[in-house]
Coordinates of C-alpha atoms and ligand atoms in Angstrom, one line a residue:
M1 CA 89.6 122.6 185.4
K2 CA 87.8 124.5 182.6
I3 CA 88.6 124.7 179.0
I4 CA 89.2 128.4 178.2
D5 CA 90.3 128.1 174.5
A6 CA 90.5 125.7 171.6
R7 CA 92.1 126.4 168.2
V8 CA 92.6 124.6 165.0
V9 CA 96.0 124.8 163.3
I10 CA 96.4 123.6 159.7
S11 CA 99.9 123.2 158.6
S12 CA 101.9 121.4 156.0
P13 CA 105.5 120.5 157.4
G14 CA 106.2 117.8 154.7
R15 CA 102.4 117.1 154.3
N16 CA 99.1 118.4 155.7
Y17 CA 98.3 118.2 159.3
V18 CA 95.2 119.5 161.2
T19 CA 96.1 120.0 164.8
L20 CA 93.6 120.8 167.6
V21 CA 95.1 122.8 170.6
I22 CA 93.0 122.8 173.9
E23 CA 94.0 125.2 176.5
T24 CA 92.7 125.1 180.1
E25 CA 92.3 127.7 182.8
S26 CA 95.3 126.2 184.9
G27 CA 97.5 126.7 181.9
V28 CA 97.8 123.0 180.9
I29 CA 97.6 122.4 177.1
G30 CA 96.6 119.4 175.2
V31 CA 97.0 118.5 171.5
G32 CA 94.9 116.3 169.1
D33 CA 95.3 115.2 165.6
A34 CA 92.4 115.9 163.3
T35 CA 94.0 115.2 159.9
L36 CA 91.8 113.5 157.2
N37 CA 94.1 113.1 154.3
G38 CA 92.7 114.8 151.2
R39 CA 89.8 116.3 152.9
E40 CA 91.4 118.2 155.8
L41 CA 89.3 121.4 155.7
S42 CA 86.0 119.5 156.4
V43 CA 87.3 118.4 159.8
A44 CA 88.8 121.8 160.5
S45 CA 85.4 123.4 159.8
Y46 CA 83.6 120.7 161.9
L47 CA 85.8 121.6 164.8
R48 CA 86.1 125.3 164.4
D49 CA 82.3 126.0 163.5
H50 CA 80.6 123.4 165.6
V51 CA 82.7 121.9 168.3
V52 CA 85.0 124.6 169.6
P53 CA 82.0 126.7 170.8
L54 CA 80.8 123.7 172.8
L55 CA 84.2 123.1 174.4
I56 CA 84.7 126.6 176.0
G57 CA 83.8 126.4 179.6
R58 CA 83.6 122.6 179.7
E59 CA 85.5 120.5 182.4
A60 CA 88.6 119.2 180.8
N61 CA 88.7 116.2 182.9
R62 CA 85.4 114.8 181.9
I63 CA 86.6 112.8 178.8
E64 CA 83.9 110.0 178.6
D65 CA 81.1 112.7 179.1
T66 CA 82.5 115.0 176.5
W67 CA 82.9 112.0 174.0
H68 CA 79.1 111.1 174.3
Y69 CA 78.1 114.8 174.3
L70 CA 79.8 115.3 170.9
Y71 CA 78.8 111.9 169.6
K72 CA 75.1 111.6 170.6
G73 CA 74.6 115.4 170.8
S74 CA 75.1 116.0 167.1
Y75 CA 72.3 113.6 166.2
W76 CA 74.2 112.9 162.9
R77 CA 76.5 110.3 164.0
R78 CA 79.7 108.6 162.7
G79 CA 81.4 109.0 159.4
P80 CA 85.1 110.1 158.9
V81 CA 84.5 113.8 159.6
Q82 CA 82.7 113.6 162.9
M83 CA 84.8 110.8 164.2
T84 CA 88.0 112.5 163.3
A85 CA 86.9 115.7 164.9
I86 CA 85.8 113.9 168.1
A87 CA 89.2 111.9 168.1
A88 CA 91.1 115.2 168.0
V89 CA 89.1 116.5 171.2
D90 CA 89.5 113.1 172.9
I91 CA 93.2 112.7 172.2
A92 CA 93.7 116.2 173.6
L93 CA 91.9 115.8 176.7
W94 CA 93.9 112.5 177.5
D95 CA 97.0 114.6 176.9
I96 CA 95.8 117.1 179.5
K97 CA 94.8 114.4 182.0
G98 CA 98.4 112.9 181.7
K99 CA 99.9 116.3 182.2
V100 CA 97.8 117.1 185.2
A101 CA 98.5 113.6 186.8
G102 CA 102.2 113.8 185.9
L103 CA 102.0 110.5 184.1
P104 CA 102.4 109.2 180.6
V105 CA 99.0 108.4 179.1
Y106 CA 99.8 104.7 179.0
E107 CA 100.0 104.7 182.8
L108 CA 96.5 106.0 182.9
L109 CA 95.3 103.2 180.5
G110 CA 96.5 100.5 183.0
G111 CA 100.2 100.7 182.6
A112 CA 102.5 98.9 180.1
A113 CA 101.4 95.4 179.1
R114 CA 104.6 94.8 177.3
E115 CA 108.1 96.2 177.1
G116 CA 107.8 97.6 173.5
V117 CA 105.4 98.0 170.7
M118 CA 106.4 96.0 167.6
V119 CA 106.1 98.2 164.4
Y120 CA 106.2 97.3 160.7
G121 CA 107.8 99.4 158.1
H122 CA 107.1 99.8 154.4
A123 CA 109.6 98.1 151.9
T124 CA 108.9 99.1 148.2
G125 CA 110.5 98.8 144.8
A126 CA 110.0 99.5 141.2
D127 CA 111.0 95.9 140.6
L128 CA 111.9 92.9 142.8
D129 CA 115.5 93.8 143.1
E130 CA 114.7 97.2 144.3
L131 CA 112.1 95.8 146.7
K132 CA 114.7 93.3 148.1
D133 CA 117.3 96.2 148.6
D134 CA 114.7 98.1 150.5
F135 CA 113.7 95.1 152.5
R136 CA 117.2 94.4 153.5
K137 CA 117.5 98.0 154.7
H138 CA 114.5 97.5 157.1
L139 CA 116.0 94.3 158.4
D140 CA 119.4 96.1 158.9
A141 CA 117.6 98.8 160.8
G142 CA 116.2 96.1 163.2
Y143 CA 112.6 95.8 161.9
K144 CA 111.0 92.4 162.9
A145 CA 107.9 93.1 160.5
V146 CA 108.0 94.5 157.1
R147 CA 105.3 95.2 154.5
A148 CA 106.2 94.5 150.9
Q149 CA 104.8 96.4 147.9
C150 CA 106.3 96.3 144.3
S151 CA 105.4 97.7 140.9
V152 CA 103.2 95.2 139.0
P153 CA 104.9 94.5 135.6
G154 CA 102.8 96.1 132.8
L155 CA 101.2 98.7 135.1
S156 CA 102.6 102.3 135.0
K157 CA 101.6 102.9 138.6
T158 CA 101.1 100.6 141.6
Y159 CA 99.8 101.4 145.0
G160 CA 102.4 101.6 147.6
V161 CA 105.4 102.2 145.3
P162 CA 106.7 105.9 145.3
P163 CA 107.4 107.7 142.0
A164 CA 111.0 108.0 141.0
D165 CA 111.2 111.6 141.7
G166 CA 111.5 111.0 145.5
R167 CA 108.0 112.0 146.4
M168 CA 106.0 109.8 148.6
Y169 CA 103.4 107.5 146.9
E170 CA 100.5 109.6 148.2
P171 CA 98.9 112.1 148.2
A172 CA 99.4 113.2 144.6
S173 CA 100.7 116.8 144.2
G174 CA 98.7 119.4 142.3
S175 CA 95.0 120.7 142.5
L176 CA 93.5 117.6 140.9
P177 CA 93.8 114.0 141.8
Q178 CA 96.4 111.9 140.0
Q179 CA 95.0 109.0 138.0
D180 CA 96.4 105.4 138.7
V181 CA 95.8 102.4 136.5
W182 CA 94.7 98.9 137.6
E183 CA 94.4 95.5 136.2
T184 CA 93.5 92.7 138.6
T185 CA 94.7 89.7 136.5
A186 CA 98.3 91.1 136.4
Y187 CA 98.4 91.8 140.0
L188 CA 97.0 88.5 141.2
D189 CA 99.7 86.7 139.0
F190 CA 102.5 88.8 140.4
A191 CA 101.7 89.2 144.0
P192 CA 102.6 85.6 145.0
R193 CA 105.7 85.7 143.0
M194 CA 106.6 88.9 145.0
M195 CA 106.1 87.2 148.4
E196 CA 108.0 84.0 147.1
A197 CA 111.0 86.1 146.2
I198 CA 111.1 87.9 149.6
R199 CA 110.8 84.4 151.4
E200 CA 113.5 82.8 149.0
E201 CA 115.9 85.7 149.9
F202 CA 115.2 86.4 153.5
G203 CA 113.6 83.3 154.9
F204 CA 110.6 83.0 157.3
G205 CA 112.3 84.6 160.5
V206 CA 110.7 88.1 159.6
H207 CA 107.0 89.0 159.7
L208 CA 105.9 89.6 156.1
L209 CA 102.8 91.8 155.5
H210 CA 101.1 92.9 152.2
D211 CA 98.5 95.6 151.5
V212 CA 95.9 94.9 148.8
H213 CA 94.2 98.4 149.2
H214 CA 90.5 97.2 148.8
R215 CA 91.0 96.3 145.1
L216 CA 89.7 92.7 144.8
T217 CA 86.4 91.0 144.7
P218 CA 85.8 88.4 147.5
I219 CA 86.5 85.4 145.3
E220 CA 89.6 87.1 143.9
A221 CA 90.8 87.8 147.4
A222 CA 90.0 84.2 148.4
R223 CA 92.3 83.1 145.5
L224 CA 95.0 85.5 146.6
G225 CA 94.9 84.4 150.2
A226 CA 95.2 80.7 149.2
A227 CA 98.1 81.4 146.7
L228 CA 100.0 83.4 149.5
E229 CA 99.7 80.5 152.2
P230 CA 103.0 78.8 151.3
Y231 CA 104.7 82.2 152.1
R232 CA 103.0 82.5 155.5
P233 CA 102.2 86.1 155.6
F234 CA 101.6 87.9 158.8
W235 CA 98.5 89.3 157.1
M236 CA 96.8 90.2 154.0
E237 CA 95.5 93.8 154.3
D238 CA 92.4 95.2 153.0
P239 CA 91.5 92.5 150.4
T240 CA 88.2 93.9 149.4
P241 CA 86.3 97.2 149.8
A242 CA 86.0 97.5 153.6
E243 CA 82.5 98.6 153.8
D244 CA 81.0 95.2 152.9
Q245 CA 81.7 93.3 156.1
S246 CA 79.8 90.0 154.9
A247 CA 82.3 89.8 152.0
F248 CA 84.9 88.5 154.4
R249 CA 83.0 85.4 155.2
L250 CA 83.7 84.1 151.6
I251 CA 87.4 84.9 151.9
R252 CA 87.4 83.2 155.2
E253 CA 85.9 80.0 153.8
H254 CA 88.8 79.6 151.3
T255 CA 92.0 80.5 153.1
T256 CA 94.0 80.5 156.3
T257 CA 95.9 83.6 155.4
P258 CA 95.3 86.0 158.3
I259 CA 93.1 89.1 157.3
A260 CA 93.6 92.6 158.4
V261 CA 91.1 95.4 157.8
G262 CA 90.0 98.8 159.1
E263 CA 92.0 101.9 158.3
V264 CA 89.0 103.5 156.9
F265 CA 86.6 102.4 159.6
N266 CA 85.6 105.2 162.1
S267 CA 83.5 103.3 164.6
I268 CA 82.9 100.1 166.4
W269 CA 79.8 99.6 164.2
D270 CA 82.0 99.3 161.1
C271 CA 83.7 96.1 162.4
Q272 CA 81.0 94.7 164.7
Q273 CA 80.1 91.9 162.4
L274 CA 83.9 91.3 161.3
I275 CA 84.8 90.9 165.0
T276 CA 82.0 89.0 166.5
E277 CA 81.8 86.5 163.6
R278 CA 85.5 86.2 163.6
L279 CA 85.9 87.0 160.0
I280 CA 89.3 88.9 160.5
D281 CA 92.5 88.5 162.6
Y282 CA 93.6 92.1 162.9
I283 CA 91.5 95.3 163.4
R284 CA 93.3 98.3 161.9
T285 CA 91.2 101.2 163.2
S286 CA 93.3 104.1 164.1
V287 CA 93.1 106.4 167.0
S288 CA 92.6 109.5 165.0
H289 CA 89.9 108.3 162.6
A290 CA 88.0 106.1 165.0
G291 CA 87.0 108.5 167.8
G292 CA 90.1 108.8 169.8
I293 CA 91.6 106.7 172.6
T294 CA 88.4 106.3 174.3
H295 CA 86.6 104.8 171.3
L296 CA 89.7 102.8 169.9
R297 CA 90.0 101.1 173.3
R298 CA 86.4 100.1 173.0
I299 CA 87.1 98.5 169.7
F300 CA 90.1 96.6 170.8
S301 CA 88.2 95.3 173.9
L302 CA 85.5 94.0 171.8
A303 CA 88.1 92.4 169.5
E304 CA 90.0 90.8 172.5
L305 CA 86.7 88.9 173.4
Y306 CA 86.9 87.3 169.9
G307 CA 90.6 86.5 169.6
V308 CA 91.2 89.5 167.0
K309 CA 94.3 91.5 167.5
S310 CA 95.2 95.2 167.0
G311 CA 97.1 96.3 164.0
S312 CA 96.6 100.1 163.8
H313 CA 97.0 102.2 160.8
G314 CA 100.0 104.4 161.1
A315 CA 100.7 106.1 157.8
G316 CA 102.4 109.3 157.5
D317 CA 99.2 111.1 156.9
L318 CA 98.2 110.5 160.6
S319 CA 100.3 113.2 162.5
P320 CA 103.0 112.5 165.2
V321 CA 100.4 113.4 167.7
S322 CA 98.2 110.4 166.5
F323 CA 101.3 108.2 166.4
A324 CA 102.2 109.0 170.0
A325 CA 98.6 108.4 171.1
A326 CA 98.6 105.0 169.2
L327 CA 101.8 103.9 170.9
H328 CA 100.2 104.7 174.4
V329 CA 97.2 102.5 173.4
D330 CA 99.4 99.8 172.0
L331 CA 101.6 99.5 175.0
S332 CA 98.7 99.1 177.4
I333 CA 96.1 96.7 175.8
P334 CA 96.2 93.0 176.1
N335 CA 95.5 92.1 172.5
F336 CA 98.2 94.1 170.7
G337 CA 99.3 92.7 167.4
V338 CA 101.4 95.1 165.4
Q339 CA 101.6 98.8 164.7
E340 CA 102.2 100.4 161.3
Y341 CA 105.1 102.9 161.3
M342 CA 105.7 105.0 158.3
G343 CA 107.4 107.9 160.0
H344 CA 107.1 111.6 159.1
R345 CA 108.8 113.5 156.6
E346 CA 111.1 116.6 157.3
P347 CA 110.3 119.2 158.4
A348 CA 107.6 117.6 160.7
N349 CA 110.0 117.3 163.5
E350 CA 110.4 121.1 163.5
V351 CA 106.7 121.4 164.3
F352 CA 106.1 118.2 166.4
H353 CA 108.6 117.5 169.1
T354 CA 108.1 113.9 170.0
S355 CA 109.6 111.6 172.8
Y356 CA 108.8 108.2 171.2
S357 CA 111.7 106.1 170.4
F358 CA 112.5 103.0 168.1
E359 CA 114.8 100.3 169.1
N360 CA 115.4 96.9 167.5
G361 CA 112.0 96.9 165.8
Y362 CA 110.1 98.0 168.9
M363 CA 108.7 101.3 169.8
H364 CA 108.0 103.1 173.0
P365 CA 105.9 106.3 173.6
G366 CA 108.4 107.6 176.4
N367 CA 107.6 108.6 179.9
L368 CA 106.9 112.3 179.6
P369 CA 103.5 113.4 181.2
G370 CA 100.6 113.2 178.7
L371 CA 101.3 112.1 175.1
G372 CA 104.8 113.4 175.1
V373 CA 104.4 115.4 171.8
E374 CA 105.0 119.1 171.9
F375 CA 103.4 121.1 169.2
D376 CA 105.2 124.3 168.1
E377 CA 102.5 126.6 166.8
K378 CA 104.9 129.3 165.7
A379 CA 107.0 126.9 163.8
A380 CA 103.9 125.6 162.2
A381 CA 102.9 128.9 160.8
A382 CA 106.0 128.7 158.4
F383 CA 104.3 125.8 156.6
P384 CA 101.0 126.9 155.3
Y385 CA 98.3 124.5 154.1
D386 CA 99.0 122.9 150.7
P387 CA 95.7 121.5 149.2
K388 CA 96.3 118.0 147.7
Y389 CA 94.2 115.0 146.7
L390 CA 94.6 111.2 147.0
P391 CA 94.8 109.5 143.7
V392 CA 91.9 108.0 141.7
N393 CA 92.2 104.4 140.4
R394 CA 90.9 103.4 137.0
K395 CA 90.9 100.1 135.2
L396 CA 92.6 99.8 131.8
D397 CA 89.2 100.5 130.1
G398 CA 88.7 103.7 132.1
T399 CA 86.2 102.4 134.8
V400 CA 86.9 104.0 138.1
H401 CA 88.0 101.3 140.6
D402 CA 88.5 101.1 144.3
W403 CA 91.7 102.8 145.6
Ligands
CS2_1 C1 97.8 102.8 153.6 C2 97.7 104.2 153.8 O1 99.4 102.8 155.5 C3 98.5 102.0 154.8 O2 98.3 100.9 154.9 O3 96.8 102.0 153.1 O4 99.0 104.7 153.3 C4 96.6 104.9 153.1 O5 96.7 104.8 151.7 C5 96.7 106.3 153.4 O6 96.6 106.5 154.8 C6 95.5 107.1 152.8 O7 95.5 108.4 153.3
MG2 MG1 96.6 100.0 154.1

């Protein structure tokens, strides 16, 4: 069954998404997500200019071969652009395989290894009272795991806390990046108080997560991990800049707080040391930025060998196509940990018709053949691309800091 057409659709139903549509000679269509937040057009061009011409005429059923053809064939391997582009092709081909077989993708991956996928939502607040209100809303909605982020007193803007005007906390609007302000001392003093306030109010019966967003040095992260221990966090996410794998050894030596990292990784090579030296507890690579279902499964298999669990990135800047693909993987692997679920803003559901469901803190990808997401190209055309940047973070003296 040959591929006869492949096209890239860039749309902005609530936020920007790049979607790859692959069409086969038998009429079966597959969709993949190629969104790289703030750098969308680079992946669109990689696909349109360099990958689509290679796909036409290829056998749609040869997923593994196509993966290596695109990865090794380019010579210039890895990086977020190439790996997001390959992911989009890979996800679309799994969608096609499922539709041809008449089975949901998770069945092709070995079938369900659990009844549902535990997801965590985001609770945020401009102060502790607001955070507690939002946390309670998540518990009322049935969440078993919740991430807590709160404005740091003294800082005008904190990661993870949306502006008061109802916009999401990322990406910034406008043609230039928004500038955030950062001060490590204030954060390190405040973060344990925030976690304490949540435990005092809600007890220990809920999984409590927190995202540091790559902002600390190893010794600062070690101090934070130790300070959080009494509140028994499910994980401390992205404590230090993720590209320095050996930094995690120092953190590990000082704390038993579980560590999660990997949303910015794009291959197994980015986490090889972290996993094989048991420096982390959860690997957060996503299906759309780490080479698709084929490569993500490879990462999770390596992780399984070393007792590391999955905890995939699932922010709103990954499209519903990615999210569905993530749920199929999550349902089928033995070492599933948790899945991030941020949801998608309206009018995303006018463009992406999904079949996944949420019940009592657990999600299921549904049982439609393939991924179970239908992409409405006509509806997408009504929401043209809207260029936006992620924020840039500076310390109080103006030095550019990690974001
Ligand atoms: C975040 C993301 O979900 C998370 O844990 O770190 O929201 C991240 O900032 C964005 O995906 C960047 O585009
Ligand atoms: Mg994060």
